[in-house]
Amino acid sequence: MYLRRKIDDYLDNWKNDPNHKPLIVKGARQIGKTESIMHFAKNNYGNVVYINFALEKKFKTIVSDGYDVETVVKNITIADPTKEFVENDTVIIFDEIQDYPDVATSLKSFNIDRRYDVICSGSTLGINYKEIHSNSVGNKTDYQMYSMDFEEFLWARGYTDEHISNIFNHMVCNIPFNETEMNVYKTLFLEYCVLGGMPDVVRTFVTTKTFSFSLSEQEQIRLDYEEDVRKYAQGLDQTKIISVYRSIPAQLAKENKKFQFSKISRNARSREYTGCIEWLIDSGVIVKCDCLAYPELPLKGNADDAKYKLYYPDTGLLVSALDEESQEDLRANKNLGVYKGALYENFVAEAFVKQGLGLYYYKRDNSTLEEDFFVRNTEELIPVEVKSNNDRSKSLTTLINSDKYSDIKHGIKFGDCNIGVANNIYTFPYFCVFMTKEYLKEMEIK
């Protein structure tokens, strides 16, 4: 069963562009890159040439004597004479290019030649992307892929674009959801939080209608991530990288969610771990939320490098990393305790990243003033609060009403609540987070 993905439309548009360049699809392991690419290829080309550099070592010499199209095609057919090349109806898929980055140098020749389309992909884990980019700069297009977002999960559960549009219309028109809508979408949201967006996990759930196999699949994915650390993280302390990755769930459970090295090891110092964190970020298995030096525009360049929070880009993997009792409680939607706030905050961070929104927060030293996230449109900075309860939004109100923060006029709050607006704070239930970017565009129009 193929699950509809957002990359499907992107690939169609890419192929229909008469000037399209070779494409590189980036993303972490197990998010569905190869499956989506192959689904597209089989439906749009009469001939598909698929090469997996991690599994088929014999192809690791195809550019050893030249990068031109004729030489590469010749060497592929020598390594495997069953592979055929039909001009103007063939797509070549170079998979797991992190195991053979030199092949990227041939993309210039393919881009100029234009007889064959080329799609490259590979786990961001271990990709020396600087090398790949330098070998193909100006001759390729990049696409960043993630695990399934909530909209894709709704598609998998049988909901249509009409349902998605209806959710957005509720947000734009400030119309509360009725009781049925709230109950259904809240249930789906909690399912997604527990499952996450790994296609195999979602597919199993859709097929079996139970969580029975989700945990074992998620644990295996996390083990695969750690195995790739051992395989690809050369020149860095692999034990420290894994320690950082494993420490994130416990760090998010703290009241102060700022990442602290002392929580990994009593004597740990930031300089010992900085490279490890950057490696995990480049690998796509964690995301970083920067602390603003001051809540004002612009966002980029306005961050305190010494303060940040780390999240998993798939909340289901975060849940699977908790202790067994917490996992059971979350799956039964009870006794969420300290993890409830961490779960919802991670979900918002994940949703923002998947929409291409930057991750920023603010916490003023020696003060209770702090805000979970910040987003922006062309005109203003918008603080975003994530509430696991119905407490008042003191910091959000302060940021909006104080003359000190001239870039801030409105705020957004996501919580266990319905749609509403009061005192320039727009309130939405959690399941609306995936529409934030589109909603920000609508705010500009208003």
Coordinates of C-alpha atoms in Angstrom, one line a residue:
M1 CA 0.0 0.0 0.0
Y2 CA 1.5 3.3 -1.1
L3 CA 1.0 6.3 1.1
R4 CA 0.4 9.6 -0.6
R5 CA 3.2 12.1 0.1
K6 CA 3.8 15.8 -0.6
I7 CA 6.9 14.9 -2.7
D8 CA 4.5 13.3 -5.2
D9 CA 3.3 16.7 -6.5
Y10 CA 6.8 18.1 -6.3
L11 CA 8.2 15.3 -8.5
D12 CA 5.4 15.8 -11.1
N13 CA 6.1 19.5 -11.3
W14 CA 9.8 18.8 -11.5
K15 CA 9.4 16.5 -14.5
N16 CA 7.0 18.8 -16.2
D17 CA 9.5 21.7 -16.1
P18 CA 11.3 21.6 -19.4
N19 CA 14.4 23.0 -17.8
H20 CA 14.6 20.6 -14.8
K21 CA 18.0 19.7 -13.5
P22 CA 19.1 16.4 -11.9
L23 CA 17.4 16.2 -8.5
I24 CA 18.9 15.3 -5.1
V25 CA 16.3 14.2 -2.5
K26 CA 17.8 14.6 1.0
G27 CA 16.5 13.3 4.3
A28 CA 17.1 10.9 7.2
R29 CA 16.8 7.1 7.1
Q30 CA 13.4 5.4 6.8
I31 CA 11.3 8.5 5.9
G32 CA 10.2 7.1 2.5
K33 CA 12.5 8.7 0.0
T34 CA 13.2 5.6 -2.1
E35 CA 9.6 4.4 -2.0
S36 CA 8.3 7.8 -3.2
I37 CA 10.9 8.1 -5.9
M38 CA 10.3 4.6 -7.2
H39 CA 6.5 5.1 -7.2
F40 CA 6.9 8.3 -9.3
A41 CA 9.5 6.7 -11.6
K42 CA 7.4 3.6 -12.4
N43 CA 4.3 5.8 -13.2
N44 CA 6.1 8.3 -15.4
Y45 CA 8.9 6.6 -17.3
G46 CA 9.0 3.6 -19.6
N47 CA 12.4 2.7 -18.3
V48 CA 13.9 2.9 -14.8
V49 CA 17.6 2.4 -14.0
Y50 CA 18.0 1.9 -10.2
I51 CA 21.4 1.8 -8.6
N52 CA 21.9 1.4 -4.8
F53 CA 25.5 2.2 -4.0
A54 CA 25.2 0.8 -0.4
L55 CA 24.1 -2.6 -1.6
E56 CA 25.7 -2.9 -5.1
K57 CA 29.4 -2.3 -4.7
K58 CA 30.1 -3.1 -8.4
F59 CA 28.8 0.3 -9.4
K60 CA 31.3 2.2 -7.3
T61 CA 33.6 2.6 -10.3
I62 CA 31.2 4.0 -12.9
V63 CA 32.9 7.4 -12.9
S64 CA 36.5 6.1 -12.4
D65 CA 37.5 6.9 -16.0
G66 CA 35.2 9.9 -16.8
Y67 CA 32.1 11.9 -15.8
D68 CA 30.6 12.3 -19.2
V69 CA 27.2 10.7 -19.9
E70 CA 28.5 8.2 -22.5
T71 CA 31.2 6.9 -20.1
V72 CA 28.9 6.6 -17.1
V73 CA 26.2 4.8 -19.1
K74 CA 28.8 2.5 -20.7
N75 CA 30.2 1.6 -17.3
I76 CA 26.8 0.9 -15.8
T77 CA 25.9 -1.5 -18.6
I78 CA 29.3 -3.2 -18.2
A79 CA 28.6 -3.7 -14.5
D80 CA 25.1 -4.9 -15.3
P81 CA 24.2 -5.6 -18.9
T82 CA 20.5 -6.1 -18.1
K83 CA 20.2 -2.3 -17.5
E84 CA 18.8 -0.5 -20.5
F85 CA 18.9 3.2 -21.5
V86 CA 16.1 4.6 -23.6
E87 CA 16.6 8.2 -24.6
N88 CA 14.0 10.6 -23.4
D89 CA 12.1 7.9 -21.5
T90 CA 14.6 6.8 -18.8
V91 CA 15.2 8.0 -15.3
I92 CA 18.4 7.0 -13.5
I93 CA 18.1 6.7 -9.8
F94 CA 21.3 6.9 -7.8
D95 CA 20.4 5.8 -4.3
E96 CA 22.5 6.0 -1.1
I97 CA 24.9 8.4 -2.7
Q98 CA 26.5 9.0 0.6
D99 CA 28.4 5.8 -0.1
Y100 CA 29.6 7.1 -3.5
P101 CA 29.6 11.0 -3.5
D102 CA 31.9 11.2 -6.5
V103 CA 29.0 10.3 -8.7
A104 CA 27.6 13.8 -8.1
T105 CA 30.3 15.1 -10.4
S106 CA 28.6 13.5 -13.3
L107 CA 25.4 15.5 -12.8
K108 CA 26.8 18.4 -14.8
S109 CA 27.2 16.2 -17.8
F110 CA 23.7 14.8 -17.4
N111 CA 22.3 18.3 -17.0
I112 CA 23.9 19.4 -20.3
D113 CA 23.2 16.2 -22.2
R114 CA 19.4 16.0 -21.1
R115 CA 18.7 12.6 -22.7
Y116 CA 18.1 11.0 -19.3
D117 CA 16.6 12.3 -16.1
V118 CA 18.5 11.7 -12.9
I119 CA 17.3 11.5 -9.3
C120 CA 19.7 11.0 -6.5
S121 CA 18.9 10.2 -2.9
G122 CA 20.4 9.0 0.3
S123 CA 20.2 9.1 4.0
T124 CA 21.4 12.4 5.3
L125 CA 23.2 10.3 7.9
G126 CA 26.8 10.2 6.8
I127 CA 26.3 12.3 3.6
N128 CA 29.3 14.5 3.1
Y129 CA 27.0 17.0 1.5
K130 CA 29.6 19.7 1.2
E131 CA 31.5 17.4 -1.1
I132 CA 28.4 16.4 -3.1
H133 CA 27.3 20.0 -3.4
S134 CA 30.8 21.2 -4.6
N135 CA 30.8 18.5 -7.2
S136 CA 27.5 19.5 -8.7
V137 CA 26.9 23.1 -7.8
G138 CA 24.6 24.8 -10.4
N139 CA 23.7 21.5 -12.0
K140 CA 21.2 20.0 -9.6
T141 CA 18.1 20.8 -7.5
D142 CA 17.8 19.9 -3.9
Y143 CA 14.6 18.7 -2.1
Q144 CA 14.5 18.2 1.7
M145 CA 12.2 15.4 2.7
Y146 CA 11.0 14.5 6.2
S147 CA 8.8 11.8 7.7
M148 CA 5.1 12.2 7.2
D149 CA 3.5 15.4 8.6
F150 CA 0.0 15.5 10.1
E151 CA -1.6 16.3 6.7
E152 CA 0.0 13.3 5.1
F153 CA -1.1 11.2 8.1
L154 CA -4.7 12.4 7.6
W155 CA -4.4 11.3 3.9
A156 CA -3.3 7.9 5.1
R157 CA -6.3 7.7 7.4
G158 CA -8.7 8.4 4.5
Y159 CA -9.2 12.1 4.8
T160 CA -9.3 14.2 1.7
D161 CA -8.1 17.6 0.6
E162 CA -11.6 18.9 1.3
H163 CA -11.2 18.0 4.9
I164 CA -7.9 19.8 5.0
S165 CA -9.4 22.9 3.4
N166 CA -12.2 22.8 6.0
I167 CA -9.7 22.9 8.8
F168 CA -8.0 25.9 7.3
N169 CA -11.3 27.7 6.7
H170 CA -12.1 27.3 10.4
M171 CA -8.8 28.9 11.2
V172 CA -9.1 31.8 8.7
C173 CA -12.7 32.6 9.6
N174 CA -12.2 32.1 13.3
I175 CA -15.0 29.5 13.5
P176 CA -14.9 27.0 16.3
F177 CA -15.0 23.3 15.5
N178 CA -18.1 21.5 16.4
E179 CA -18.0 18.7 19.0
T180 CA -17.7 15.9 16.4
E181 CA -14.9 17.6 14.6
M182 CA -13.0 18.3 17.9
N183 CA -13.3 14.7 19.1
V184 CA -12.3 13.2 15.8
Y185 CA -9.3 15.4 15.1
K186 CA -8.1 15.3 18.7
T187 CA -8.1 11.5 18.5
L188 CA -6.2 11.6 15.2
F189 CA -3.7 14.0 16.6
L190 CA -2.9 11.8 19.6
E191 CA -2.6 8.8 17.2
Y192 CA -0.1 10.8 15.2
C193 CA 1.9 11.9 18.2
V194 CA 2.3 8.3 19.3
L195 CA 3.0 6.9 15.9
G196 CA 5.0 9.7 14.3
G197 CA 5.4 9.9 10.6
M198 CA 7.6 7.1 9.6
P199 CA 5.8 5.5 6.7
D200 CA 6.3 1.9 7.7
V201 CA 4.9 2.7 11.2
V202 CA 1.9 4.5 9.8
R203 CA 1.2 1.8 7.2
T204 CA 1.3 -0.9 9.8
F205 CA -1.2 1.1 12.0
V206 CA -3.5 1.8 9.1
T207 CA -3.5 -1.9 8.2
T208 CA -3.8 -3.4 11.7
K209 CA -5.7 -0.6 13.4
T210 CA -3.6 -1.2 16.6
F211 CA -0.4 0.2 18.1
S212 CA 0.9 -3.3 18.7
F213 CA 3.8 -3.2 16.3
S214 CA 4.6 0.5 16.2
L215 CA 6.9 0.5 19.2
S216 CA 9.2 -2.3 17.9
E217 CA 9.4 -0.6 14.5
Q218 CA 10.3 2.8 16.1
E219 CA 12.9 1.2 18.3
Q220 CA 14.5 -0.4 15.3
I221 CA 14.6 2.9 13.5
R222 CA 16.4 4.5 16.5
L223 CA 18.8 1.6 16.6
D224 CA 19.5 2.0 12.9
Y225 CA 20.2 5.7 13.5
E226 CA 22.8 4.8 16.1
E227 CA 24.3 2.1 13.9
D228 CA 24.8 4.8 11.2
V229 CA 26.6 6.9 13.7
R230 CA 29.1 4.1 14.1
K231 CA 29.3 3.7 10.3
Y232 CA 29.5 7.3 9.1
A233 CA 30.7 9.6 12.0
Q234 CA 34.4 9.4 11.3
G235 CA 36.7 11.7 13.2
L236 CA 34.2 12.4 15.9
D237 CA 33.5 10.7 19.3
Q238 CA 30.7 8.3 18.3
T239 CA 29.9 7.6 22.0
K240 CA 29.3 11.3 22.6
I241 CA 27.1 11.6 19.5
I242 CA 24.9 8.7 20.7
S243 CA 24.8 10.2 24.3
V244 CA 23.5 13.5 22.9
Y245 CA 20.8 11.7 20.9
R246 CA 19.7 9.6 23.8
S247 CA 19.6 12.5 26.3
I248 CA 17.1 14.6 24.4
P249 CA 13.8 13.0 25.7
A250 CA 14.9 13.5 29.4
Q251 CA 16.1 17.0 28.7
L252 CA 12.7 17.9 27.1
A253 CA 10.9 16.6 30.2
K254 CA 12.6 19.3 32.4
E255 CA 10.9 22.6 33.2
N256 CA 13.9 24.3 31.7
K257 CA 14.2 22.7 28.3
K258 CA 17.4 24.4 27.3
F259 CA 19.9 21.7 26.3
Q260 CA 22.4 21.2 29.1
F261 CA 25.6 19.2 28.7
S262 CA 25.7 18.6 32.4
K263 CA 22.7 16.3 32.0
I264 CA 24.8 14.0 29.8
S265 CA 27.8 13.9 32.1
R266 CA 28.6 15.9 35.2
N267 CA 31.9 17.1 33.8
A268 CA 30.8 17.6 30.2
R269 CA 31.8 20.8 28.4
S270 CA 30.1 22.3 25.4
R271 CA 33.3 22.3 23.3
E272 CA 33.5 18.5 23.6
Y273 CA 30.0 18.1 22.1
T274 CA 29.5 20.9 19.7
G275 CA 30.7 18.9 16.7
C276 CA 28.5 16.0 17.8
I277 CA 25.4 18.1 17.9
E278 CA 26.1 19.6 14.5
W279 CA 26.6 16.1 13.0
L280 CA 23.2 15.0 14.3
I281 CA 21.6 18.1 12.9
D282 CA 23.2 17.6 9.5
S283 CA 22.1 13.9 9.7
G284 CA 18.5 15.0 10.1
V285 CA 17.8 13.0 13.3
I286 CA 17.6 16.1 15.6
V287 CA 16.5 19.7 15.0
K288 CA 17.8 22.8 16.8
C289 CA 15.7 25.6 18.2
D290 CA 17.8 28.8 18.7
C291 CA 17.3 31.2 21.6
L292 CA 16.8 34.8 20.5
A293 CA 19.0 37.4 22.1
Y294 CA 16.0 39.7 22.0
P295 CA 12.5 39.2 20.6
E296 CA 12.7 41.4 17.5
L297 CA 13.2 41.1 13.8
P298 CA 15.2 39.9 11.9
L299 CA 15.3 36.3 13.3
K300 CA 18.4 35.1 11.6
G301 CA 21.5 36.5 13.2
N302 CA 19.6 37.4 16.4
A303 CA 20.4 34.2 18.3
D304 CA 22.5 33.4 21.4
D305 CA 24.8 30.6 20.2
A306 CA 25.2 29.4 23.8
K307 CA 21.5 28.7 24.3
Y308 CA 19.3 26.3 22.4
K309 CA 16.8 23.4 22.6
L310 CA 17.0 20.1 20.7
Y311 CA 14.1 18.1 19.5
Y312 CA 13.4 15.0 17.5
P313 CA 12.0 15.7 14.1
D314 CA 9.5 12.8 14.6
T315 CA 7.5 12.9 17.8
G316 CA 6.7 9.2 17.5
L317 CA 10.4 8.4 17.9
L318 CA 10.5 10.7 20.9
V319 CA 7.6 8.7 22.5
S320 CA 9.4 5.4 21.7
A321 CA 12.5 6.6 23.5
L322 CA 10.6 7.2 26.8
D323 CA 10.5 4.6 29.6
E324 CA 7.9 1.8 29.2
E325 CA 5.4 3.2 31.7
S326 CA 5.3 6.6 30.0
Q327 CA 4.9 5.0 26.6
E328 CA 1.9 2.9 27.8
D329 CA 0.4 6.0 29.4
L330 CA 0.8 8.1 26.3
R331 CA -0.7 5.3 24.1
A332 CA -3.7 5.2 26.5
N333 CA -3.8 9.0 26.7
K334 CA -3.6 9.1 30.5
N335 CA -1.2 10.2 33.2
L336 CA 0.8 12.2 30.7
G337 CA 2.6 14.0 33.5
V338 CA 5.8 15.9 32.8
Y339 CA 6.0 14.4 29.3
K340 CA 2.7 16.1 28.1
G341 CA 4.4 19.5 27.7
A342 CA 7.5 17.9 26.1
L343 CA 5.3 15.9 23.7
Y344 CA 3.3 18.8 22.5
E345 CA 6.3 21.2 22.2
N346 CA 8.2 18.6 20.2
F347 CA 5.2 18.2 18.0
V348 CA 5.0 21.9 17.2
A349 CA 8.8 22.0 16.6
E350 CA 8.5 19.1 14.2
A351 CA 5.5 20.6 12.4
F352 CA 7.3 24.0 12.0
V353 CA 10.4 22.3 10.5
K354 CA 8.3 20.3 8.1
Q355 CA 6.7 23.5 6.9
G356 CA 10.1 25.2 6.4
L357 CA 9.7 27.5 9.4
G358 CA 12.7 28.3 11.5
L359 CA 12.8 27.3 15.1
Y360 CA 13.4 30.2 17.6
Y361 CA 12.4 30.7 21.3
Y362 CA 13.1 33.3 23.9
K363 CA 13.9 33.3 27.6
R364 CA 15.0 36.4 29.4
D365 CA 17.7 35.9 32.1
N366 CA 16.5 36.4 35.7
S367 CA 12.9 36.7 34.6
T368 CA 9.8 34.6 34.0
L369 CA 9.4 36.0 30.6
E370 CA 9.8 33.2 28.1
E371 CA 8.1 32.1 24.9
D372 CA 8.2 28.6 23.3
F373 CA 8.5 29.6 19.6
F374 CA 8.5 32.6 17.3
V375 CA 7.4 32.8 13.6
R376 CA 7.1 35.8 11.3
N377 CA 5.4 37.1 8.3
T378 CA 6.6 40.0 6.2
E379 CA 5.4 42.6 8.7
E380 CA 5.6 41.3 12.2
L381 CA 7.2 38.9 14.7
I382 CA 4.6 36.5 16.1
P383 CA 5.2 34.7 19.4
V384 CA 3.8 31.1 19.6
E385 CA 2.8 29.5 22.9
V386 CA 2.3 25.8 23.4
K387 CA 0.1 25.1 26.4
S388 CA -0.5 21.6 27.9
N389 CA -3.1 23.2 30.2
N390 CA -5.5 26.1 30.3
D391 CA -3.3 28.5 32.3
R392 CA -3.2 32.2 31.3
S393 CA -0.6 33.2 28.7
K394 CA 1.3 35.7 30.8
S395 CA 4.4 35.9 28.7
L396 CA 2.4 36.1 25.5
T397 CA 0.3 39.0 26.8
T398 CA 3.4 40.8 28.0
L399 CA 5.1 40.5 24.6
I400 CA 2.0 41.8 22.8
N401 CA 1.2 44.7 25.1
S402 CA 4.6 46.0 26.1
D403 CA 6.1 49.0 24.1
K404 CA 9.5 47.3 24.4
Y405 CA 8.6 44.8 21.6
S406 CA 7.6 46.9 18.7
D407 CA 7.7 44.1 16.2
I408 CA 5.0 42.1 18.1
K409 CA 1.3 42.9 17.6
H410 CA -0.3 39.5 17.7
G411 CA 0.3 36.1 19.2
I412 CA -0.7 32.5 18.6
K413 CA -1.5 29.8 21.2
F414 CA -1.8 26.1 20.5
G415 CA -3.5 24.1 23.2
D416 CA -6.2 21.6 24.2
C417 CA -8.9 24.1 23.2
N418 CA -11.1 25.3 20.4
I419 CA -10.6 28.2 18.0
G420 CA -10.9 31.7 19.4
V421 CA -9.4 35.1 19.6
A422 CA -9.0 37.5 22.5
N423 CA -6.6 40.4 23.2
N424 CA -4.8 39.8 19.9
I425 CA -4.1 36.2 20.8
Y426 CA -5.4 33.7 18.2
T427 CA -6.0 30.3 19.8
F428 CA -6.1 27.0 18.0
P429 CA -6.2 23.3 18.9
Y430 CA -3.0 21.4 18.5
F431 CA -4.1 19.6 15.3
C432 CA -4.1 22.9 13.5
V433 CA -0.3 23.4 13.8
F434 CA 0.4 21.9 10.4
M435 CA -1.4 24.8 8.8
T436 CA 0.7 27.5 10.5
K437 CA 2.6 28.7 7.5
E438 CA -0.5 29.0 5.3
Y439 CA -2.2 30.8 8.1
L440 CA 0.6 33.3 8.4
K441 CA 0.2 34.2 4.7
E442 CA -3.5 34.8 5.4
M443 CA -2.7 37.1 8.3
E444 CA -0.6 39.2 5.9
I445 CA -3.6 39.5 3.5
K446 CA -5.8 40.7 6.4

